[in-house]
XYZ file of C-alpha atoms in Angstrom:
178
model
C -122.813 192.634 54.616
C -120.942 189.363 54.518
C -121.064 187.358 51.334
C -122.512 183.891 51.682
C -119.865 181.209 51.866
C -120.219 178.583 49.226
C -118.780 175.168 49.771
C -118.293 172.444 47.250
C -118.119 168.889 48.502
C -117.065 166.137 46.138
C -117.342 162.476 46.863
C -115.134 160.171 44.853
C -116.901 157.113 43.585
C -115.615 153.878 45.042
C -112.791 152.255 43.141
C -114.247 150.120 40.396
C -112.834 147.928 37.692
C -113.842 148.074 34.049
C -116.133 145.353 32.713
C -113.888 144.840 29.652
C -111.121 143.405 31.869
C -111.090 139.664 32.452
C -109.786 139.136 35.987
C -108.301 135.823 37.095
C -106.244 134.448 39.948
C -103.743 131.630 39.719
C -102.727 129.820 42.908
C -99.019 129.393 43.626
C -96.701 128.081 46.296
C -95.085 130.713 48.513
C -91.574 130.453 47.086
C -90.499 133.148 44.628
C -89.123 130.560 42.187
C -92.550 128.852 42.094
C -94.192 132.170 41.280
C -91.594 132.839 38.544
C -92.287 129.398 37.002
C -96.010 130.155 36.956
C -95.423 133.615 35.481
C -93.358 132.182 32.619
C -96.024 129.548 31.923
C -98.757 132.207 31.961
C -96.783 134.411 29.558
C -96.176 131.510 27.160
C -99.800 130.332 27.257
C -101.532 133.741 27.250
C -104.024 134.207 24.438
C -103.824 137.444 22.431
C -100.892 138.777 24.433
C -99.572 141.846 22.631
C -97.810 143.290 25.645
C -97.990 143.124 29.410
C -97.041 144.952 32.564
C -95.929 142.641 35.369
C -96.347 144.291 38.771
C -94.201 143.500 41.799
C -94.549 144.988 45.278
C -90.856 145.780 45.780
C -88.077 147.173 43.570
C -85.848 144.259 44.536
C -88.497 141.857 43.247
C -88.739 143.882 39.997
C -85.013 143.335 39.436
C -85.190 139.590 40.191
C -88.231 138.953 37.963
C -86.755 141.097 35.156
C -83.456 139.171 35.254
C -85.250 135.798 35.420
C -87.436 136.576 32.394
C -84.409 137.792 30.413
C -82.521 134.616 31.311
C -85.440 132.563 29.973
C -85.426 134.391 26.636
C -88.204 136.931 27.122
C -87.836 140.438 25.727
C -88.463 142.518 28.840
C -87.778 145.887 30.444
C -87.920 147.102 34.038
C -89.401 150.178 35.679
C -89.193 151.235 39.327
C -88.806 154.337 41.449
C -85.062 154.042 42.079
C -84.205 154.204 38.373
C -83.070 157.579 37.115
C -85.506 159.485 34.932
C -83.685 158.791 31.664
C -83.669 155.019 32.315
C -87.378 155.092 33.191
C -88.185 157.120 30.081
C -86.140 154.771 27.883
C -87.879 151.657 29.268
C -91.307 153.248 28.820
C -90.540 154.398 25.268
C -89.348 150.912 24.286
C -92.522 149.428 25.779
C -94.830 151.997 24.120
C -93.196 151.402 20.712
C -93.497 147.633 21.101
C -89.729 147.099 21.062
C -90.123 145.223 24.348
C -93.491 143.521 24.896
C -93.035 142.985 28.649
C -92.411 145.511 31.395
C -91.735 144.439 34.989
C -92.695 147.334 37.229
C -93.348 148.526 40.736
C -96.435 150.613 41.467
C -94.641 153.608 39.932
C -96.214 152.346 36.666
C -99.704 151.855 38.098
C -100.741 155.491 38.076
C -100.346 158.471 35.839
C -98.477 156.867 32.966
C -99.937 157.158 29.514
C -99.653 153.681 28.056
C -102.748 153.337 25.908
C -102.938 149.739 24.702
C -101.807 147.152 27.237
C -103.321 143.720 26.575
C -102.348 142.053 29.872
C -101.492 142.920 33.456
C -99.894 140.298 35.689
C -99.711 140.795 39.435
C -96.598 138.804 40.278
C -97.290 140.048 43.804
C -100.818 140.742 45.010
C -100.754 144.389 46.138
C -101.056 145.059 49.882
C -103.525 147.910 49.275
C -106.733 147.120 47.428
C -106.694 150.529 45.679
C -103.363 149.639 44.073
C -105.003 146.586 42.483
C -107.605 148.788 40.816
C -104.918 151.147 39.493
C -102.691 148.305 38.304
C -105.348 146.446 36.369
C -106.640 149.766 35.045
C -103.537 149.818 32.830
C -105.398 147.356 30.579
C -108.906 147.436 29.147
C -108.654 151.165 28.378
C -110.737 153.091 25.862
C -113.194 150.255 25.362
C -110.535 147.645 24.623
C -110.573 144.263 26.288
C -107.833 143.321 28.695
C -106.733 140.505 30.940
C -105.518 140.849 34.524
C -104.010 137.792 36.201
C -102.880 137.696 39.832
C -100.496 135.038 41.123
C -101.814 134.252 44.598
C -100.083 132.435 47.463
C -101.505 131.438 50.838
C -99.975 134.646 52.243
C -102.149 136.782 49.932
C -105.619 135.726 51.071
C -106.171 138.722 53.363
C -105.120 141.187 50.625
C -107.218 139.341 48.041
C -110.281 139.461 50.303
C -109.834 143.240 50.697
C -109.539 143.635 46.916
C -112.678 141.582 46.271
C -114.574 143.590 48.877
C -113.441 146.878 47.298
C -114.335 145.891 43.714
C -117.562 144.189 44.790
C -116.873 140.903 43.033
C -114.867 137.757 43.489
C -111.928 137.057 41.210
C -112.294 133.611 39.652
C -109.526 131.034 39.781
C -108.142 130.389 36.284
C -109.152 127.066 34.747
C -106.474 124.404 34.888
C -104.646 126.107 37.787
Protein backbone atom coordinates (compact mmCIF):
# COMPACT_ATOMS: atom_id res chain seq x y z
CA UNK A 1 0.00 0.00 0.00
CA UNK A 2 1.35 3.38 -1.00
CA UNK A 3 1.02 6.20 1.46
CA UNK A 4 -0.95 9.18 0.24
CA UNK A 5 1.25 12.02 -0.92
CA UNK A 6 0.58 15.24 0.86
CA UNK A 7 1.46 18.50 -0.76
CA UNK A 8 1.60 21.89 0.82
CA UNK A 9 1.19 24.90 -1.42
CA UNK A 10 1.88 28.35 -0.04
CA UNK A 11 1.02 31.55 -1.78
CA UNK A 12 2.92 34.63 -0.70
CA UNK A 13 0.74 37.65 -0.24
CA UNK A 14 1.47 40.45 -2.67
CA UNK A 15 4.07 42.94 -1.54
CA UNK A 16 2.39 45.57 0.57
CA UNK A 17 3.54 48.65 2.40
CA UNK A 18 2.69 49.46 6.00
CA UNK A 19 0.05 52.11 6.66
CA UNK A 20 2.29 53.82 9.26
CA UNK A 21 4.73 54.89 6.51
CA UNK A 22 4.17 58.25 4.87
CA UNK A 23 5.26 57.88 1.24
CA UNK A 24 6.18 60.88 -0.89
CA UNK A 25 7.91 61.61 -4.17
CA UNK A 26 9.95 64.68 -4.96
CA UNK A 27 10.57 65.58 -8.61
CA UNK A 28 14.14 66.27 -9.70
CA UNK A 29 16.15 67.03 -12.80
CA UNK A 30 18.07 64.11 -14.28
CA UNK A 31 21.55 65.26 -13.26
CA UNK A 32 23.10 63.60 -10.22
CA UNK A 33 24.14 66.96 -8.75
CA UNK A 34 20.50 68.13 -8.89
CA UNK A 35 19.42 65.01 -7.03
CA UNK A 36 22.17 65.55 -4.42
CA UNK A 37 21.01 69.17 -3.90
CA UNK A 38 17.45 67.96 -3.35
CA UNK A 39 18.61 65.21 -0.98
CA UNK A 40 20.52 67.70 1.18
CA UNK A 41 17.51 70.03 1.28
CA UNK A 42 15.22 67.13 2.23
CA UNK A 43 17.58 66.04 5.01
CA UNK A 44 17.82 69.58 6.40
CA UNK A 45 14.05 70.17 6.25
CA UNK A 46 12.87 66.71 7.38
CA UNK A 47 10.57 66.77 10.39
CA UNK A 48 11.33 64.34 13.22
CA UNK A 49 14.36 62.88 11.48
CA UNK A 50 16.20 60.70 13.98
CA UNK A 51 18.06 58.68 11.39
CA UNK A 52 17.73 57.69 7.77
CA UNK A 53 18.85 55.15 5.22
CA UNK A 54 19.50 56.65 1.79
CA UNK A 55 19.23 54.02 -0.95
CA UNK A 56 21.13 54.15 -4.23
CA UNK A 57 20.90 51.66 -7.09
CA UNK A 58 24.65 51.27 -7.62
CA UNK A 59 27.68 51.00 -5.32
CA UNK A 60 29.41 53.77 -7.26
CA UNK A 61 26.46 56.06 -6.53
CA UNK A 62 26.64 55.08 -2.82
CA UNK A 63 30.25 56.27 -2.73
CA UNK A 64 29.48 59.56 -4.52
CA UNK A 65 26.45 60.41 -2.35
CA UNK A 66 28.33 59.43 0.84
CA UNK A 67 31.29 61.67 -0.07
CA UNK A 68 29.00 64.56 -1.07
CA UNK A 69 27.05 64.43 2.21
CA UNK A 70 30.30 64.29 4.22
CA UNK A 71 31.64 67.28 2.30
CA UNK A 72 28.49 69.22 3.20
CA UNK A 73 28.89 68.49 6.92
CA UNK A 74 26.52 65.56 7.40
CA UNK A 75 27.47 62.72 9.72
CA UNK A 76 27.07 59.74 7.41
CA UNK A 77 28.21 56.17 6.80
CA UNK A 78 28.14 53.93 3.74
CA UNK A 79 27.10 50.33 3.18
CA UNK A 80 27.34 48.27 -0.01
CA UNK A 81 28.13 44.76 -1.17
CA UNK A 82 31.76 45.37 -2.14
CA UNK A 83 32.76 46.44 1.38
CA UNK A 84 34.44 43.78 3.47
CA UNK A 85 32.40 42.30 6.29
CA UNK A 86 34.20 44.18 9.07
CA UNK A 87 33.61 47.55 7.35
CA UNK A 88 29.93 46.71 6.82
CA UNK A 89 29.55 45.61 10.44
CA UNK A 90 31.28 48.77 11.70
CA UNK A 91 29.04 51.06 9.61
CA UNK A 92 25.91 49.22 10.76
CA UNK A 93 26.96 49.30 14.42
CA UNK A 94 27.63 53.05 14.25
CA UNK A 95 24.22 53.57 12.64
CA UNK A 96 22.39 51.32 15.15
CA UNK A 97 24.03 53.12 18.10
CA UNK A 98 23.14 56.52 16.66
CA UNK A 99 26.78 57.56 16.25
CA UNK A 100 25.99 58.29 12.60
CA UNK A 101 22.39 59.28 11.84
CA UNK A 102 22.63 58.73 8.07
CA UNK A 103 23.55 55.61 6.14
CA UNK A 104 23.93 55.64 2.35
CA UNK A 105 23.36 52.10 1.13
CA UNK A 106 22.78 49.84 -1.82
CA UNK A 107 20.03 47.23 -1.68
CA UNK A 108 22.31 45.10 0.52
CA UNK A 109 20.67 47.06 3.39
CA UNK A 110 17.10 46.61 2.15
CA UNK A 111 16.63 43.04 3.30
CA UNK A 112 17.55 40.95 6.27
CA UNK A 113 19.25 43.58 8.40
CA UNK A 114 17.96 44.13 11.89
CA UNK A 115 17.76 47.89 12.25
CA UNK A 116 14.72 48.43 14.44
CA UNK A 117 14.02 52.17 14.56
CA UNK A 118 14.65 54.01 11.30
CA UNK A 119 12.65 57.24 11.05
CA UNK A 120 13.25 57.96 7.35
CA UNK A 121 14.11 56.19 4.12
CA UNK A 122 15.21 58.22 1.10
CA UNK A 123 15.35 56.66 -2.34
CA UNK A 124 18.09 58.72 -3.96
CA UNK A 125 17.48 56.39 -6.91
CA UNK A 126 14.07 54.90 -7.59
CA UNK A 127 14.65 51.12 -7.61
CA UNK A 128 14.33 49.33 -10.96
CA UNK A 129 12.35 46.48 -9.37
CA UNK A 130 9.13 47.34 -7.59
CA UNK A 131 9.74 44.65 -4.93
CA UNK A 132 12.95 46.42 -3.92
CA UNK A 133 10.91 49.56 -3.16
CA UNK A 134 8.74 47.62 -0.73
CA UNK A 135 11.79 46.15 1.01
CA UNK A 136 13.60 49.50 1.15
CA UNK A 137 10.75 51.47 2.66
CA UNK A 138 10.03 48.55 4.98
CA UNK A 139 13.17 49.58 6.87
CA UNK A 140 11.03 52.33 8.45
CA UNK A 141 7.63 52.20 10.11
CA UNK A 142 8.47 48.94 11.90
CA UNK A 143 6.79 47.59 15.02
CA UNK A 144 3.95 50.08 14.87
CA UNK A 145 6.20 53.13 14.61
CA UNK A 146 5.58 55.82 12.04
CA UNK A 147 8.07 56.37 9.26
CA UNK A 148 8.65 58.51 6.22
CA UNK A 149 9.78 57.28 2.81
CA UNK A 150 10.75 59.87 0.20
CA UNK A 151 11.73 59.04 -3.37
CA UNK A 152 13.64 61.49 -5.56
CA UNK A 153 12.10 61.01 -9.00
CA UNK A 154 13.44 62.11 -12.39
CA UNK A 155 11.77 61.85 -15.79
CA UNK A 156 13.73 58.61 -16.32
CA UNK A 157 11.98 56.98 -13.33
CA UNK A 158 8.36 57.17 -14.46
CA UNK A 159 8.20 53.58 -15.73
CA UNK A 160 9.70 52.21 -12.48
CA UNK A 161 7.43 54.44 -10.39
CA UNK A 162 4.35 53.23 -12.28
CA UNK A 163 5.36 49.60 -11.59
CA UNK A 164 5.84 50.40 -7.90
CA UNK A 165 2.44 52.10 -7.64
CA UNK A 166 0.79 49.17 -9.39
CA UNK A 167 2.47 46.69 -7.02
CA UNK A 168 1.55 48.57 -3.82
CA UNK A 169 -1.93 49.41 -5.09
CA UNK A 170 -1.70 53.13 -4.42
CA UNK A 171 -0.22 56.24 -5.92
CA UNK A 172 2.65 57.99 -4.18
CA UNK A 173 1.81 61.66 -3.66
CA UNK A 174 4.15 64.43 -4.75
CA UNK A 175 5.53 66.27 -1.71
CA UNK A 176 4.07 69.73 -1.13
CA UNK A 177 6.30 72.57 -2.24
CA UNK A 178 8.27 70.35 -4.65
